[in-house]
XYZ file of C-alpha atoms in Angstrom:
101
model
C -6.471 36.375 -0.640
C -5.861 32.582 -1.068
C -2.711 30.510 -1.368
C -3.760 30.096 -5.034
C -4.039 33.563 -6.269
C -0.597 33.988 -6.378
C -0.613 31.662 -9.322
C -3.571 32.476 -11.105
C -2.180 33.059 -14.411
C -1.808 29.490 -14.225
C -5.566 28.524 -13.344
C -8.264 27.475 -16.153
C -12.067 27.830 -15.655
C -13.610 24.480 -15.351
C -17.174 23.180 -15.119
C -17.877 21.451 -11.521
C -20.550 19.317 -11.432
C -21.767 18.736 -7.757
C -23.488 15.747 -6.842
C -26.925 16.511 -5.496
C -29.823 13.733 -5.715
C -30.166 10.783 -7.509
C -32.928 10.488 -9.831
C -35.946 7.990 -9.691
C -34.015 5.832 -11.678
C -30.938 5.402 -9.605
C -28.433 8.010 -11.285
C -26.801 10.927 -9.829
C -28.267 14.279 -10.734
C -25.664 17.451 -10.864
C -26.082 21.047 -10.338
C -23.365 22.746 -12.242
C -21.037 26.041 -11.482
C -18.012 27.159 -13.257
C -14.915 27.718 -10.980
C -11.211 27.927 -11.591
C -8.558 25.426 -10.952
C -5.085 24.516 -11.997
C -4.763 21.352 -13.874
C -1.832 18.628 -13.721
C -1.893 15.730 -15.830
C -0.863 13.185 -13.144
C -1.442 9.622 -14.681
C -1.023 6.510 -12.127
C -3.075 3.575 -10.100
C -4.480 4.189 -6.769
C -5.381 0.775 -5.168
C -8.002 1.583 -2.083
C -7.830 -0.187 1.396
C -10.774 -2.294 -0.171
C -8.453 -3.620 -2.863
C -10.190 -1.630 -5.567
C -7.555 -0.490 -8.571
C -8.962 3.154 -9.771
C -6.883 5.183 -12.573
C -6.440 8.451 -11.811
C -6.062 10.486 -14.953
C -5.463 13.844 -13.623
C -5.044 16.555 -10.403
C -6.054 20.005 -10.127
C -6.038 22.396 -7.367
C -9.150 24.494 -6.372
C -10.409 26.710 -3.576
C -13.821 25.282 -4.267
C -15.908 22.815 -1.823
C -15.533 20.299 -4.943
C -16.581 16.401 -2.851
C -15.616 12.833 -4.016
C -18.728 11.471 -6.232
C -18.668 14.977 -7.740
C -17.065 15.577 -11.161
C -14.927 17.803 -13.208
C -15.699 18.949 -17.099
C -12.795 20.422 -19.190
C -12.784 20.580 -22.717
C -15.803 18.522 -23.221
C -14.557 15.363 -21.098
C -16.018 14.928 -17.821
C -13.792 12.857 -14.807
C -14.995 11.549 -11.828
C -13.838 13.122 -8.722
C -12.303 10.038 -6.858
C -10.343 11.503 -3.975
C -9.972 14.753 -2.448
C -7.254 16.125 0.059
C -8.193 19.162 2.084
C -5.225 20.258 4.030
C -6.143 22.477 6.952
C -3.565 25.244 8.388
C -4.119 28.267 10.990
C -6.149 29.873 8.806
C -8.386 27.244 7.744
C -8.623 25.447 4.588
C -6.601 27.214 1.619
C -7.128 25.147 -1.189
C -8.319 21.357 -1.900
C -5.956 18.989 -3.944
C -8.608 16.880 -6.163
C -7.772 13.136 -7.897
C -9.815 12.324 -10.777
C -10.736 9.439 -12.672
């Protein structure tokens, strides 16, 4: 049992696309796998330690491997996975928090 099975009437399947190759012509290639995750609408401006302003358009919460470069389809729009907290505790890693763009 996970930390986010308690609240799983609140999770949504979503597509996950994992970033796996990039193509002979420079773009990313994806390998895709449906998993569930619970979605926040969390609109605001992350500015990096390089000085670069990103948008973050939304959160969710998932117990999948999901990586930054990766992204995230619901409802027929796909966002860019742009950051990704992975909080450990004694019993490892219970769920990942995941910023997209």
């Amino acid at each position: 049992m996970t930390l986010l099975d308690a609240y799983s009437s609140l999770s949504e399947s979503v597509t996950w696309r994992a970033r796996t190759s990039i193509d002979q012509y420079g773009d990313p290639t994806y390998t895709d796998t449906t998993i569930s995750a619970i979605w926040f609408i969390e609109e605001k401006r992350i500015v990096t330690p390089e000085k670069e302003e990103i948008q973050q358009l939304a959160t969710i919460l998932t117990t999948s491997a999901v990586s930054k470069n990766d992204a995230i389809t619901r409802s027929g729009i796909t966002y860019l996975v742009i950051a990704v907290d992975a909080p450990k505790n004694f019993d490892g890693e219970q769920f990942r928090t995941v910023r997209l763009g």
